[in-house]
XYZ file of C-alpha atoms in Angstrom:
343
model
C -54.906 -6.386 66.305
C -54.530 -2.785 67.455
C -55.990 -0.473 64.843
C -54.964 2.733 66.576
C -51.182 2.877 66.717
C -49.711 6.174 67.859
C -46.565 7.497 66.260
C -44.620 9.317 69.002
C -43.625 12.954 68.866
C -39.845 13.401 69.024
C -38.398 15.573 71.807
C -38.084 19.234 70.908
C -34.725 20.915 70.699
C -33.769 23.218 73.581
C -34.497 26.413 71.610
C -37.517 25.182 69.653
C -40.715 27.188 69.979
C -44.127 26.849 68.471
C -44.688 29.363 65.711
C -47.800 31.333 64.951
C -49.710 30.920 61.727
C -51.256 34.067 60.352
C -54.979 33.801 59.659
C -55.940 33.939 56.004
C -58.974 33.373 53.859
C -60.907 30.142 54.221
C -60.031 27.290 51.874
C -62.372 25.935 49.196
C -63.111 22.241 48.831
C -61.299 20.462 46.027
C -62.185 16.966 44.860
C -60.581 15.575 41.730
C -61.405 12.243 40.130
C -60.227 13.026 36.609
C -56.745 12.789 35.152
C -54.732 16.005 35.134
C -51.225 16.366 33.762
C -50.320 19.445 35.762
C -49.654 19.717 39.458
C -52.354 21.538 41.394
C -52.010 23.501 44.592
C -54.354 24.365 47.427
C -53.629 26.026 50.775
C -55.255 24.381 53.807
C -53.475 26.171 56.597
C -55.980 28.883 57.352
C -58.556 29.678 60.009
C -61.785 31.367 59.038
C -62.760 34.665 60.679
C -65.825 33.161 62.339
C -63.662 30.602 64.075
C -61.350 33.300 65.394
C -64.161 34.681 67.549
C -64.167 31.625 69.792
C -60.857 29.907 68.990
C -57.235 30.903 69.076
C -55.401 29.929 65.893
C -51.949 30.352 67.405
C -49.540 27.468 66.917
C -51.232 25.881 63.912
C -48.658 24.529 61.487
C -49.612 25.797 58.034
C -50.154 23.235 55.265
C -50.293 23.524 51.484
C -51.086 20.614 49.157
C -49.809 19.892 45.646
C -50.976 17.002 43.478
C -49.871 15.447 40.191
C -51.381 12.508 38.290
C -50.040 10.399 35.429
C -51.861 7.730 33.460
C -48.664 5.784 32.773
C -49.186 2.962 30.307
C -52.765 2.254 31.395
C -55.687 2.972 29.081
C -57.341 5.226 31.644
C -56.562 6.957 34.910
C -58.354 4.982 37.614
C -56.923 6.962 40.534
C -58.781 9.747 42.323
C -57.860 12.147 45.089
C -59.464 14.561 47.523
C -58.090 17.732 49.105
C -60.457 19.768 51.242
C -60.942 21.917 54.300
C -63.647 20.281 56.413
C -63.892 23.167 58.871
C -66.874 24.687 57.059
C -68.699 21.356 56.729
C -68.204 20.298 60.349
C -70.330 22.967 62.036
C -70.486 23.674 64.854
C -66.823 22.746 65.243
C -65.784 20.695 68.287
C -64.776 23.021 71.111
C -61.146 21.896 71.154
C -60.499 22.033 67.384
C -59.718 25.050 65.142
C -58.867 23.266 61.884
C -59.964 20.105 60.095
C -58.351 19.399 56.736
C -58.360 16.198 54.712
C -56.131 14.656 52.058
C -56.676 11.318 50.323
C -55.524 9.217 47.376
C -57.613 6.356 45.982
C -56.075 3.783 43.631
C -58.902 2.186 41.676
C -58.890 -1.197 39.964
C -61.445 -2.786 37.683
C -62.644 0.671 36.670
C -62.937 4.220 37.989
C -66.249 4.013 39.828
C -65.054 2.863 43.260
C -62.199 5.369 43.464
C -64.413 8.250 42.350
C -67.175 7.205 44.724
C -64.743 7.101 47.651
C -63.196 10.443 46.660
C -66.603 12.110 46.767
C -68.195 10.333 49.730
C -65.671 9.135 52.320
C -64.930 12.560 53.795
C -68.619 13.477 53.743
C -69.449 10.350 55.740
C -66.623 11.199 58.120
C -67.960 14.714 58.715
C -71.411 13.314 59.532
C -69.928 11.137 62.249
C -67.545 13.616 63.868
C -68.721 15.071 67.199
C -69.790 18.707 66.935
C -70.214 21.630 69.284
C -69.258 22.429 72.856
C -68.307 19.538 75.087
C -67.444 17.213 72.201
C -64.010 15.670 71.772
C -62.631 14.753 68.366
C -59.620 13.127 70.029
C -61.679 10.509 71.857
C -64.077 9.794 68.999
C -61.702 9.850 66.032
C -60.943 6.146 65.730
C -64.588 5.107 65.780
C -65.596 7.899 63.383
C -62.973 6.825 60.835
C -63.843 3.126 61.063
C -67.556 3.876 60.719
C -67.001 6.217 57.759
C -65.025 3.554 55.867
C -67.652 0.929 56.644
C -70.498 3.161 55.501
C -68.714 4.202 52.294
C -67.990 0.586 51.412
C -71.559 -0.498 52.116
C -73.022 2.359 50.069
C -70.803 1.609 47.083
C -71.460 -2.135 47.240
C -75.212 -1.494 47.333
C -74.979 0.749 44.279
C -72.653 -1.692 42.503
C -74.961 -4.668 43.124
C -77.965 -2.790 41.699
C -76.330 -2.456 38.286
C -76.795 -4.857 35.369
C -74.211 -6.301 35.183
C -72.992 -5.597 38.705
C -69.953 -3.345 39.024
C -66.782 -5.130 40.075
C -64.684 -2.025 40.776
C -62.595 -1.630 43.905
C -60.153 0.882 45.335
C -57.411 1.246 47.902
C -57.404 4.308 50.156
C -54.791 6.365 51.950
C -56.317 9.258 53.911
C -54.922 11.866 56.285
C -57.230 13.945 58.463
C -55.533 16.878 60.183
C -57.184 18.079 63.382
C -55.177 21.170 64.356
C -51.624 19.742 64.527
C -52.557 16.066 64.881
C -52.548 13.686 61.909
C -54.986 10.788 61.795
C -53.965 8.388 59.050
C -56.214 5.630 57.689
C -55.319 3.219 54.913
C -56.596 0.218 52.990
C -54.495 -1.700 50.491
C -51.086 -0.819 49.126
C -51.115 2.968 48.774
C -48.831 4.673 51.283
C -48.262 7.795 53.357
C -44.972 8.973 54.807
C -43.721 11.962 56.769
C -40.376 13.695 56.245
C -38.996 14.819 59.606
C -35.653 16.619 59.957
C -33.334 15.696 62.817
C -32.625 18.983 64.592
C -29.084 17.938 65.542
C -27.828 16.256 62.355
C -30.142 18.151 59.948
C -30.676 14.858 58.113
C -34.138 13.668 57.045
C -35.920 10.810 58.748
C -38.674 9.020 56.835
C -41.572 8.078 59.104
C -43.984 5.539 57.631
C -47.583 6.517 58.366
C -49.295 3.460 56.889
C -49.088 -0.311 56.594
C -49.657 -2.182 53.347
C -52.379 -4.821 53.168
C -51.110 -7.636 50.993
C -52.689 -11.129 50.885
C -49.248 -12.718 51.294
C -48.904 -11.218 54.799
C -49.582 -13.815 57.476
C -52.470 -12.117 59.294
C -54.125 -11.084 56.049
C -53.741 -14.558 54.518
C -55.102 -16.270 57.639
C -58.204 -14.070 57.620
C -58.813 -14.811 53.945
C -58.406 -18.565 54.488
C -60.716 -18.555 57.531
C -63.369 -16.876 55.351
C -63.079 -19.672 52.781
C -60.846 -17.874 50.297
C -57.307 -18.648 49.249
C -54.179 -16.862 48.115
C -52.569 -17.906 44.834
C -49.645 -16.181 43.148
C -49.759 -13.480 45.832
C -53.390 -12.592 45.065
C -56.799 -13.314 46.596
C -58.196 -16.214 44.537
C -55.266 -15.540 42.208
C -56.902 -12.279 41.102
C -56.876 -9.403 43.644
C -53.528 -7.922 44.713
C -54.764 -6.323 47.953
C -56.466 -7.853 50.981
C -58.443 -4.757 52.057
C -60.383 -2.361 49.854
C -63.540 -0.375 49.261
C -65.705 -2.174 46.713
C -64.618 -5.530 45.251
C -67.975 -7.053 46.161
C -67.089 -10.437 44.673
C -64.190 -10.766 47.122
C -65.907 -9.642 50.319
C -67.093 -13.193 51.032
C -63.457 -14.328 50.736
C -62.166 -12.232 53.628
C -61.383 -8.943 51.856
C -62.461 -6.229 54.307
C -62.852 -2.449 54.375
C -61.490 -1.957 57.910
C -58.551 0.452 57.739
C -55.452 0.632 59.855
C -55.580 3.905 61.798
C -52.588 5.775 63.183
C -52.184 9.013 65.075
C -49.158 11.289 64.651
C -48.511 14.776 66.109
C -46.997 17.276 63.683
C -43.887 19.096 64.867
C -41.827 22.020 63.632
C -39.184 19.496 62.594
C -41.500 18.175 59.855
C -41.188 19.212 56.228
C -43.829 17.366 54.199
C -46.330 14.522 54.060
C -46.351 12.331 50.948
C -49.394 10.289 49.923
C -49.107 8.141 46.806
C -50.457 5.027 45.143
C -48.324 1.943 44.554
C -47.533 3.147 41.034
C -44.962 5.450 42.638
C -43.568 2.956 45.129
C -43.019 0.282 42.498
C -40.057 2.347 41.298
C -39.233 4.515 44.346
C -38.447 3.462 47.877
C -39.806 5.823 50.573
C -36.273 7.092 51.199
C -35.619 7.670 47.493
C -38.880 9.573 47.088
C -38.091 11.721 50.143
C -34.582 12.565 48.943
C -35.863 13.255 45.415
C -38.276 15.853 46.791
C -35.723 17.430 49.127
C -33.108 17.688 46.377
C -35.508 19.672 44.200
C -36.684 21.883 47.064
C -33.101 22.622 48.114
C -31.286 22.702 44.768
C -29.240 25.861 44.213
C -30.657 26.760 40.824
C -34.179 27.013 42.227
C -33.462 29.460 45.031
C -34.948 32.353 43.061
C -38.276 30.494 43.102
C -40.415 30.679 46.214
C -40.794 27.573 48.357
C -44.344 26.869 47.150
C -43.159 26.778 43.546
C -40.331 24.404 44.408
C -42.654 21.989 46.201
C -45.094 22.102 43.305
C -42.240 21.358 40.908
C -41.059 18.482 43.114
C -44.543 16.947 43.109
C -44.826 17.216 39.326
C -41.312 15.929 38.660
C -41.644 12.990 41.064
C -44.742 11.713 39.251
C -43.060 12.143 35.862
C -39.889 10.420 37.052
C -41.897 7.392 38.201
C -43.241 6.985 34.677
C -39.766 7.517 33.209
C -38.392 4.795 35.471
C -40.861 2.342 34.004
C -43.901 2.364 36.262
C -46.602 1.158 33.898
C -49.320 1.804 36.478
C -51.219 5.015 37.159
C -49.206 7.346 39.373
C -50.763 9.841 41.788
C -48.584 11.949 44.076
C -50.155 14.171 46.743
C -47.520 16.268 48.502
C -48.549 18.232 51.596
C -45.997 20.961 52.221
C -45.520 21.888 55.885
C -44.933 25.642 56.004
C -42.853 26.868 58.921
């Protein structure tokens, strides 16, 4: 199975030009594994002054992230998320890259430990494996770096989980987007999703581009792997218990064919794109990808909000989307990470 599917870049319109992003201050790292009722915002579209000495930051599409979390009807919030600029951590930067930013949502089950562990460690393991310095190429090495980082994170958590008395049984899905300049690298495990809103330049209508593929034990390839490993699928779950067929953690299911190998996709950003949405299945139980996209666009474009700046409208859309999922009856935790593409 091909784990490195490329999502094609649409043709540019006849008058479309690449825009310049103005340099700004460097972005701090933000990792959140605790429940927060408000939407948070962080700008990851900048290039640090040191990088400007050897790199040209022209043409970078500016990004700003907003996040909102809801506990829903669960006793605790088991989700976690990460938003950070990896440019400072990945030094010296590869010669052909000016920006590395990272966004991820982790939907924990069986507790909070796996999701929090992944939120704090997956991107750090990724940085360790990325090529650095002159002559290195992120493009060529990216797939292997991502696969190795997931494998290492899973192994480290399972080792820590097995050393406990009693052993931890936590697990987590993962949906991660690494942005290298204007290229998205998307990796996912389980049933959390990522999508991209792209506007058709001729019709001005939105197109929803799926950036991930769900891993469900009822899917043929997933079920066959589980059965070959000696497991079984009952009531749509591994051994009748686990809803996903790939995850970080879940040590008791690893012998039954549950793996930590993500699907990896590559997608170029364009100036026709408006936002990237990452969310756990708590959102998509009550929203289709198209409904979620239109919900966000309606808030961003509604007439009564025009006096607000665009950042405020996107932040409001993120917050209101998470709240609406709960209102619609999603009993699960809901985490919405909205990456605004600033033109």
